[in-house]
Amino acid sequence: MTIKLIDGEPENPTVEQGRRKGERRLHFGDAWQYSPAPESPSKVRLEPRYELFIDGQRREPSTGRYFQTINPATEQPIAEVAEAGEQDVDAAVAAARRAYENVWSKLEPLERGKYIFRIARLLQERARELAIVESMDGGKPIRESRDFDVPMAAAHFFYCAGWADKLKYAFPGREVSPLGVAAQVIPWNFPLLMAAWKIAPALACGNTVVLKPAETTPLTAMLLSDIIREAELPDGVVNIVTGAGPTGAALVSHPGVDKVAFTGSTAVGKAIQRQLAGTRTRMTMELGGKAANIVFADAALDQAVEGIINGIFFNQGHVCCAGSRLLVEESLHDLLMRKLCDRMSTLIVGDPLDKNTDIGAINSKQQLEKIRELVESGEQDGAVRFSTECAMPDRGWFFPPTVFTNVAQSSRIAREEIFGPVLSVLTFRTDAEAIERANNTCYGLSAGVWTDKGSRLFEMASKLEAGVVWGNTYNKFDPSSPFGGYKESGFGREGGRQGLLAYLEVDR
Amino acid sequence: MTEQGLAQRGALPGASREASIDKVSVDERAGRLATRSIKTEAKLSGLRLVIRMMDLTTLEGCDTPGKVRALCRKALHPAADIADVPSVAAVCVYPNLVPIAKKELEGSTVRVAAVATAFPSGLSPLDVKLDDARRAVELGADEIDMVIDRGAFLAGEHPRVADEISRVKEVCGEAHLKVILETGELGAYDNVRRASDLAMEAGADFIKTSTGKIQPAATPAVTLVMLEAIRDFYYRTGRRIGMKPAGGIRTAKQALHYLVIVKETLGDDWLTPELFRLGASTVLNDVLMQIRKLETGAYQAIEYFSKD
């Protein structure tokens, strides 16, 4: 016997491209469109070529090689950047060592703090320029680099500067001392901010550093080297070596470094750990994630939708703590999806320098291909895809905001880090099931919980295996709040008092 | 209809799922929408749309026929010396002044709205309030801006508030009913949401933030909460309810911010005076000044714009 569906609904009434057939939708069209409002790249003066920054000087690389850094929104090269070889890494580590032994470790902590405050202020003074370059080099919307990356980078320097002469009070009753030379390798998703997360606490605790920015986004680190010179930081306290994987490998395995701080993929993080096993080098690792963003039926729904959007589409989803797995209470699923799809339809994808752009360019061609490959696997696994029909630029690397429903827990898009604007939606029935599903991953960096019940929020937070659990919000950061992972998302904390420990020897 | 009755019908939102509002997040979202950059062509077309959505209002004890006539002329032709400036949507006055406005605006697209139901407090017996609304309609009002009894709402007498709205709706007949929630007196966004749901279920054609007599009046965040209630009501019923933030909107930039909120919350269908109004009078001259600036490249002194 066949059951007739009412109102002539089709046989498969559930979904068409991720949306229920026949449901009332809102129309986000061109009744009133925003005109282009681009920040002007003419506000910045970029050099055609950037050298290494070693011992307070610009230095040509021993390799004699340079690589291009490309604007992902135009696919055009912006500048040439030096490729550091082993000799350059040697020189940088040696410079850092000299600076540590002769100057920085002997300086009064209060004086160290003054230098760091100076860097913070200079970052603020050059905020606009830094924001524009960050968006040109990495593809992130200017709204984010202007309102988040640059101010937050300055905030980290301010915060750590304050600790420089108060370390005794950070760990009462204990004696602390710096570690020495820190090798720091940072990713391309928040280039300037990650440099700040790494450099500020290291300097405040009395260490010197050699930093390697990512090869696709080295420019703001080079601007930071200008700021460091302008702040008259003693030569060699901060050194910056640019290059790709081999440069990073040479740096982290260098016998002259006392500490390695790495932020990046879990695969590379594991390789570094293998390389350093058995050595005395200390490590902190901030690696990948596949965060669960858990929405209960009693949540403030429209605000949860905002949080989901912010969780997955912030910085094109190039965020290690992105809320890339949406776990939604089954009874709420249809209503939430309708709201989410309508809200996604308002997102503006386009020129990263336009002040109205919500989603900018995918950082590199390679990353775009990875996203496409995983999205394809999601479709093959039978998940239902909804991508918005927003206008896309003709050139550059872009990907539309995408959500998958009907995702199996076993599917690759539910397990692997996509690092793009792609959300996988799964459902749960009970609190226990939500926790089980959320924790059913090799990662454990972050999670979000949306509920109106305080008791439930605290219980979830205590049971979720994640370094950060956001309650009724997502992607909130503060220099005073420690950040870091469980499981294969890494170890060690950055930010806050706990973040200082990564750069200190606690003697007794 | 009583609350129980509505609940049995499954019509009240609380029947299946109580919508709750998170204040921190709403304020943040409204704040972020304020960072949209509205330039050149978008600004010009936005400002023209703002004028078409405006309810020019005078609600003073000292309103006279002369004052209302002057306001009506401004409503018809906001600026004679700027090309293509549209008329505003409506003129909003006390009931006694409706015939004056009606006569002045005859044959135009500008509608006449009257405040009623013991405006601005709503603290009078129901029959007085019904009579107030009925008489305003008889005097020619095209739209009735009623107030809810906030005292009753805050005392938890939601069915009574709903009942009063539906009774006023009955006496309005053809006239459009705007229900003023006076959000500045409701205290929490949860209450704003509850009152919005209740007003729409009870038959409001528009929901409106404020009387203009209480601070704070309209805010972007409160407007966002009400627009989200309108969206959910549309999802459930297919009916499009209008929205009117009123009071506290002083600059063209603020007015465009409201337009942004509508555009990104409810979309194209609501970007029309049929479904979105701005209760603001002082903003009109700033809007005209901005239009003049866009056209000539220079700001003109405020004295070049008529004060009505």
Short mmCIF file of N, CA and C in Angstrom, two decimals, chain A residues 76-172:
data_model
loop_
_atom_site.label_atom_id
_atom_site.label_comp_id
_atom_site.label_asym_id
_atom_site.label_seq_id
_atom_site.Cartn_x
_atom_site.Cartn_y
_atom_site.Cartn_z
N GLN A 76 47.60 36.91 -8.26
CA GLN A 76 48.78 37.66 -8.70
C GLN A 76 49.83 37.70 -7.59
N PRO A 77 51.12 37.61 -7.96
CA PRO A 77 52.16 37.74 -6.95
C PRO A 77 52.18 39.14 -6.34
N ILE A 78 52.47 39.20 -5.04
CA ILE A 78 52.53 40.50 -4.37
C ILE A 78 53.99 40.90 -4.16
N ALA A 79 54.81 39.95 -3.75
CA ALA A 79 56.21 40.27 -3.46
C ALA A 79 57.02 38.98 -3.49
N GLU A 80 58.34 39.17 -3.54
CA GLU A 80 59.26 38.03 -3.44
C GLU A 80 59.77 37.96 -2.01
N VAL A 81 59.93 36.74 -1.53
CA VAL A 81 60.35 36.55 -0.15
C VAL A 81 61.52 35.56 -0.13
N ALA A 82 62.49 35.85 0.73
CA ALA A 82 63.71 35.03 0.78
C ALA A 82 63.42 33.62 1.29
N GLU A 83 64.10 32.66 0.72
CA GLU A 83 63.97 31.28 1.19
C GLU A 83 65.20 30.95 2.04
N ALA A 84 64.98 30.80 3.33
CA ALA A 84 66.10 30.56 4.24
C ALA A 84 66.56 29.11 4.15
N GLY A 85 67.90 28.92 4.07
CA GLY A 85 68.47 27.57 4.10
C GLY A 85 69.02 27.27 5.48
N GLU A 86 69.70 26.13 5.58
CA GLU A 86 70.20 25.71 6.89
C GLU A 86 71.20 26.71 7.48
N GLN A 87 72.06 27.27 6.59
CA GLN A 87 73.03 28.27 7.06
C GLN A 87 72.35 29.47 7.69
N ASP A 88 71.23 29.89 7.06
CA ASP A 88 70.50 31.06 7.57
C ASP A 88 69.85 30.74 8.92
N VAL A 89 69.33 29.52 9.01
CA VAL A 89 68.73 29.10 10.28
C VAL A 89 69.80 29.08 11.36
N ASP A 90 70.97 28.54 11.00
CA ASP A 90 72.11 28.56 11.93
C ASP A 90 72.41 29.96 12.43
N ALA A 91 72.48 30.88 11.47
CA ALA A 91 72.83 32.26 11.81
C ALA A 91 71.76 32.87 12.71
N ALA A 92 70.50 32.56 12.40
CA ALA A 92 69.40 33.12 13.20
C ALA A 92 69.43 32.57 14.61
N VAL A 93 69.64 31.27 14.74
CA VAL A 93 69.68 30.66 16.08
C VAL A 93 70.88 31.20 16.86
N ALA A 94 72.01 31.35 16.16
CA ALA A 94 73.20 31.88 16.83
C ALA A 94 72.96 33.32 17.29
N ALA A 95 72.32 34.11 16.45
CA ALA A 95 72.02 35.49 16.83
C ALA A 95 71.11 35.52 18.04
N ALA A 96 70.11 34.64 18.04
CA ALA A 96 69.18 34.57 19.16
C ALA A 96 69.91 34.15 20.44
N ARG A 97 70.83 33.22 20.29
CA ARG A 97 71.60 32.77 21.45
C ARG A 97 72.43 33.92 22.02
N ARG A 98 73.16 34.62 21.13
CA ARG A 98 73.97 35.75 21.59
C ARG A 98 73.10 36.80 22.30
N ALA A 99 71.98 37.09 21.68
CA ALA A 99 71.11 38.11 22.27
C ALA A 99 70.60 37.65 23.63
N TYR A 100 70.32 36.35 23.73
CA TYR A 100 69.83 35.81 25.00
C TYR A 100 70.90 35.92 26.08
N GLU A 101 72.11 35.42 25.74
CA GLU A 101 73.19 35.38 26.73
C GLU A 101 73.65 36.79 27.13
N ASN A 102 73.81 37.65 26.12
CA ASN A 102 74.48 38.92 26.39
C ASN A 102 73.55 40.05 26.81
N VAL A 103 72.32 40.01 26.31
CA VAL A 103 71.46 41.17 26.53
C VAL A 103 70.15 40.83 27.24
N TRP A 104 69.38 40.02 26.57
CA TRP A 104 67.96 39.90 26.97
C TRP A 104 67.79 39.26 28.35
N SER A 105 68.57 38.24 28.63
CA SER A 105 68.41 37.58 29.93
C SER A 105 68.99 38.43 31.07
N LYS A 106 69.79 39.42 30.70
CA LYS A 106 70.40 40.26 31.74
C LYS A 106 69.59 41.53 32.00
N LEU A 107 68.63 41.76 31.12
CA LEU A 107 67.85 43.00 31.23
C LEU A 107 66.89 42.92 32.43
N GLU A 108 66.71 44.06 33.09
CA GLU A 108 65.69 44.10 34.14
C GLU A 108 64.33 43.75 33.53
N PRO A 109 63.53 42.91 34.20
CA PRO A 109 62.22 42.55 33.63
C PRO A 109 61.37 43.76 33.27
N LEU A 110 61.44 44.79 34.07
CA LEU A 110 60.65 45.98 33.77
C LEU A 110 61.04 46.56 32.42
N GLU A 111 62.34 46.52 32.10
CA GLU A 111 62.82 47.05 30.82
C GLU A 111 62.34 46.18 29.65
N ARG A 112 62.37 44.87 29.88
CA ARG A 112 61.81 43.96 28.85
C ARG A 112 60.37 44.35 28.54
N GLY A 113 59.63 44.58 29.62
CA GLY A 113 58.22 44.95 29.46
C GLY A 113 58.06 46.20 28.62
N LYS A 114 58.96 47.15 28.81
CA LYS A 114 58.84 48.41 28.06
C LYS A 114 58.95 48.18 26.56
N TYR A 115 59.91 47.33 26.18
CA TYR A 115 60.05 47.02 24.74
C TYR A 115 58.77 46.40 24.19
N ILE A 116 58.20 45.49 24.98
CA ILE A 116 57.01 44.78 24.47
C ILE A 116 55.82 45.74 24.37
N PHE A 117 55.69 46.61 25.36
CA PHE A 117 54.64 47.65 25.27
C PHE A 117 54.83 48.48 24.01
N ARG A 118 56.08 48.77 23.69
CA ARG A 118 56.37 49.61 22.52
C ARG A 118 55.91 48.91 21.25
N ILE A 119 56.18 47.61 21.18
CA ILE A 119 55.72 46.85 19.99
C ILE A 119 54.20 46.92 19.89
N ALA A 120 53.53 46.76 21.02
CA ALA A 120 52.05 46.79 21.03
C ALA A 120 51.54 48.12 20.50
N ARG A 121 52.15 49.19 20.96
CA ARG A 121 51.68 50.50 20.52
C ARG A 121 51.95 50.73 19.03
N LEU A 122 53.09 50.27 18.58
CA LEU A 122 53.40 50.44 17.15
C LEU A 122 52.46 49.62 16.27
N LEU A 123 52.06 48.45 16.78
CA LEU A 123 51.07 47.65 16.04
C LEU A 123 49.77 48.43 15.91
N GLN A 124 49.38 49.08 16.98
CA GLN A 124 48.14 49.87 16.92
C GLN A 124 48.28 51.03 15.94
N GLU A 125 49.44 51.68 15.99
CA GLU A 125 49.64 52.83 15.10
C GLU A 125 49.57 52.43 13.64
N ARG A 126 50.07 51.23 13.34
CA ARG A 126 50.09 50.80 11.94
C ARG A 126 49.00 49.79 11.64
N ALA A 127 47.92 49.86 12.42
CA ALA A 127 46.87 48.85 12.34
C ALA A 127 46.25 48.76 10.94
N ARG A 128 45.99 49.92 10.36
CA ARG A 128 45.30 49.90 9.07
C ARG A 128 46.14 49.22 8.00
N GLU A 129 47.41 49.62 7.98
CA GLU A 129 48.34 49.05 7.01
C GLU A 129 48.46 47.53 7.20
N LEU A 130 48.62 47.12 8.46
CA LEU A 130 48.75 45.69 8.75
C LEU A 130 47.50 44.93 8.32
N ALA A 131 46.33 45.52 8.57
CA ALA A 131 45.08 44.84 8.21
C ALA A 131 44.98 44.65 6.70
N ILE A 132 45.34 45.68 5.96
CA ILE A 132 45.26 45.60 4.50
C ILE A 132 46.22 44.52 3.98
N VAL A 133 47.44 44.54 4.49
CA VAL A 133 48.42 43.56 4.01
C VAL A 133 47.99 42.14 4.39
N GLU A 134 47.45 42.00 5.60
CA GLU A 134 46.99 40.67 6.02
C GLU A 134 45.92 40.14 5.07
N SER A 135 45.00 41.02 4.68
CA SER A 135 43.93 40.59 3.77
C SER A 135 44.44 40.32 2.36
N MET A 136 45.41 41.12 1.92
CA MET A 136 45.97 40.91 0.57
C MET A 136 46.74 39.60 0.50
N ASP A 137 47.49 39.33 1.54
CA ASP A 137 48.41 38.19 1.49
C ASP A 137 47.69 36.88 1.79
N GLY A 138 46.69 36.94 2.67
CA GLY A 138 46.07 35.70 3.13
C GLY A 138 44.66 35.46 2.63
N GLY A 139 43.98 36.53 2.16
CA GLY A 139 42.63 36.36 1.62
C GLY A 139 41.51 36.58 2.61
N LYS A 140 41.85 36.88 3.87
CA LYS A 140 40.75 37.03 4.84
C LYS A 140 40.09 38.38 4.68
N PRO A 141 38.77 38.46 4.98
CA PRO A 141 38.07 39.73 4.81
C PRO A 141 38.67 40.83 5.68
N ILE A 142 38.69 42.02 5.14
CA ILE A 142 39.28 43.16 5.85
C ILE A 142 38.54 43.41 7.15
N ARG A 143 37.26 43.12 7.19
CA ARG A 143 36.50 43.30 8.43
C ARG A 143 37.13 42.49 9.56
N GLU A 144 37.57 41.28 9.23
CA GLU A 144 38.16 40.43 10.26
C GLU A 144 39.59 40.87 10.59
N SER A 145 40.40 41.15 9.57
CA SER A 145 41.77 41.56 9.89
C SER A 145 41.77 42.89 10.64
N ARG A 146 40.84 43.76 10.28
CA ARG A 146 40.74 45.08 10.93
C ARG A 146 40.18 44.98 12.35
N ASP A 147 39.12 44.16 12.52
CA ASP A 147 38.42 44.13 13.80
C ASP A 147 38.89 43.00 14.71
N PHE A 148 39.58 42.03 14.17
CA PHE A 148 40.00 40.92 15.02
C PHE A 148 41.51 40.71 15.03
N ASP A 149 42.08 40.34 13.88
CA ASP A 149 43.49 39.92 13.87
C ASP A 149 44.44 40.97 14.45
N VAL A 150 44.36 42.18 13.89
CA VAL A 150 45.34 43.19 14.29
C VAL A 150 45.11 43.68 15.73
N PRO A 151 43.88 44.03 16.11
CA PRO A 151 43.70 44.46 17.51
C PRO A 151 44.05 43.35 18.51
N MET A 152 43.73 42.10 18.14
CA MET A 152 44.02 41.00 19.06
C MET A 152 45.53 40.77 19.17
N ALA A 153 46.24 40.95 18.06
CA ALA A 153 47.69 40.83 18.10
C ALA A 153 48.28 41.88 19.06
N ALA A 154 47.81 43.10 18.92
CA ALA A 154 48.29 44.16 19.82
C ALA A 154 47.93 43.83 21.26
N ALA A 155 46.72 43.30 21.46
CA ALA A 155 46.27 42.98 22.82
C ALA A 155 47.18 41.93 23.47
N HIS A 156 47.65 40.97 22.68
CA HIS A 156 48.55 39.96 23.23
C HIS A 156 49.87 40.56 23.67
N PHE A 157 50.40 41.49 22.87
CA PHE A 157 51.64 42.15 23.28
C PHE A 157 51.41 42.97 24.55
N PHE A 158 50.31 43.70 24.60
CA PHE A 158 50.01 44.49 25.81
C PHE A 158 49.90 43.58 27.03
N TYR A 159 49.16 42.50 26.86
CA TYR A 159 48.92 41.60 27.98
C TYR A 159 50.23 41.01 28.50
N CYS A 160 51.05 40.50 27.58
CA CYS A 160 52.30 39.85 27.99
C CYS A 160 53.30 40.87 28.54
N ALA A 161 53.27 42.09 27.97
CA ALA A 161 54.18 43.12 28.46
C ALA A 161 53.95 43.35 29.95
N GLY A 162 52.69 43.30 30.34
CA GLY A 162 52.36 43.51 31.74
C GLY A 162 52.91 42.43 32.65
N TRP A 163 53.05 41.22 32.12
CA TRP A 163 53.55 40.10 32.94
C TRP A 163 55.06 40.17 33.15
N ALA A 164 55.79 40.85 32.23
CA ALA A 164 57.24 40.74 32.20
C ALA A 164 57.88 40.92 33.58
N ASP A 165 57.41 41.92 34.33
CA ASP A 165 58.03 42.17 35.64
C ASP A 165 57.20 41.61 36.79
N LYS A 166 56.25 40.72 36.45
CA LYS A 166 55.38 40.19 37.52
C LYS A 166 55.38 38.66 37.53
N LEU A 167 56.39 38.08 36.87
CA LEU A 167 56.39 36.61 36.74
C LEU A 167 56.44 35.92 38.11
N LYS A 168 57.12 36.56 39.05
CA LYS A 168 57.18 36.01 40.41
C LYS A 168 55.79 35.81 41.00
N TYR A 169 54.91 36.75 40.62
CA TYR A 169 53.57 36.71 41.20
C TYR A 169 52.63 35.81 40.40
N ALA A 170 53.06 35.48 39.17
CA ALA A 170 52.24 34.58 38.36
C ALA A 170 52.25 33.18 38.98
N PHE A 171 53.38 32.82 39.57
CA PHE A 171 53.49 31.47 40.16
C PHE A 171 54.02 31.63 41.59
N PRO A 172 53.15 31.99 42.50
CA PRO A 172 53.58 32.34 43.85
C PRO A 172 54.35 31.21 44.51
#
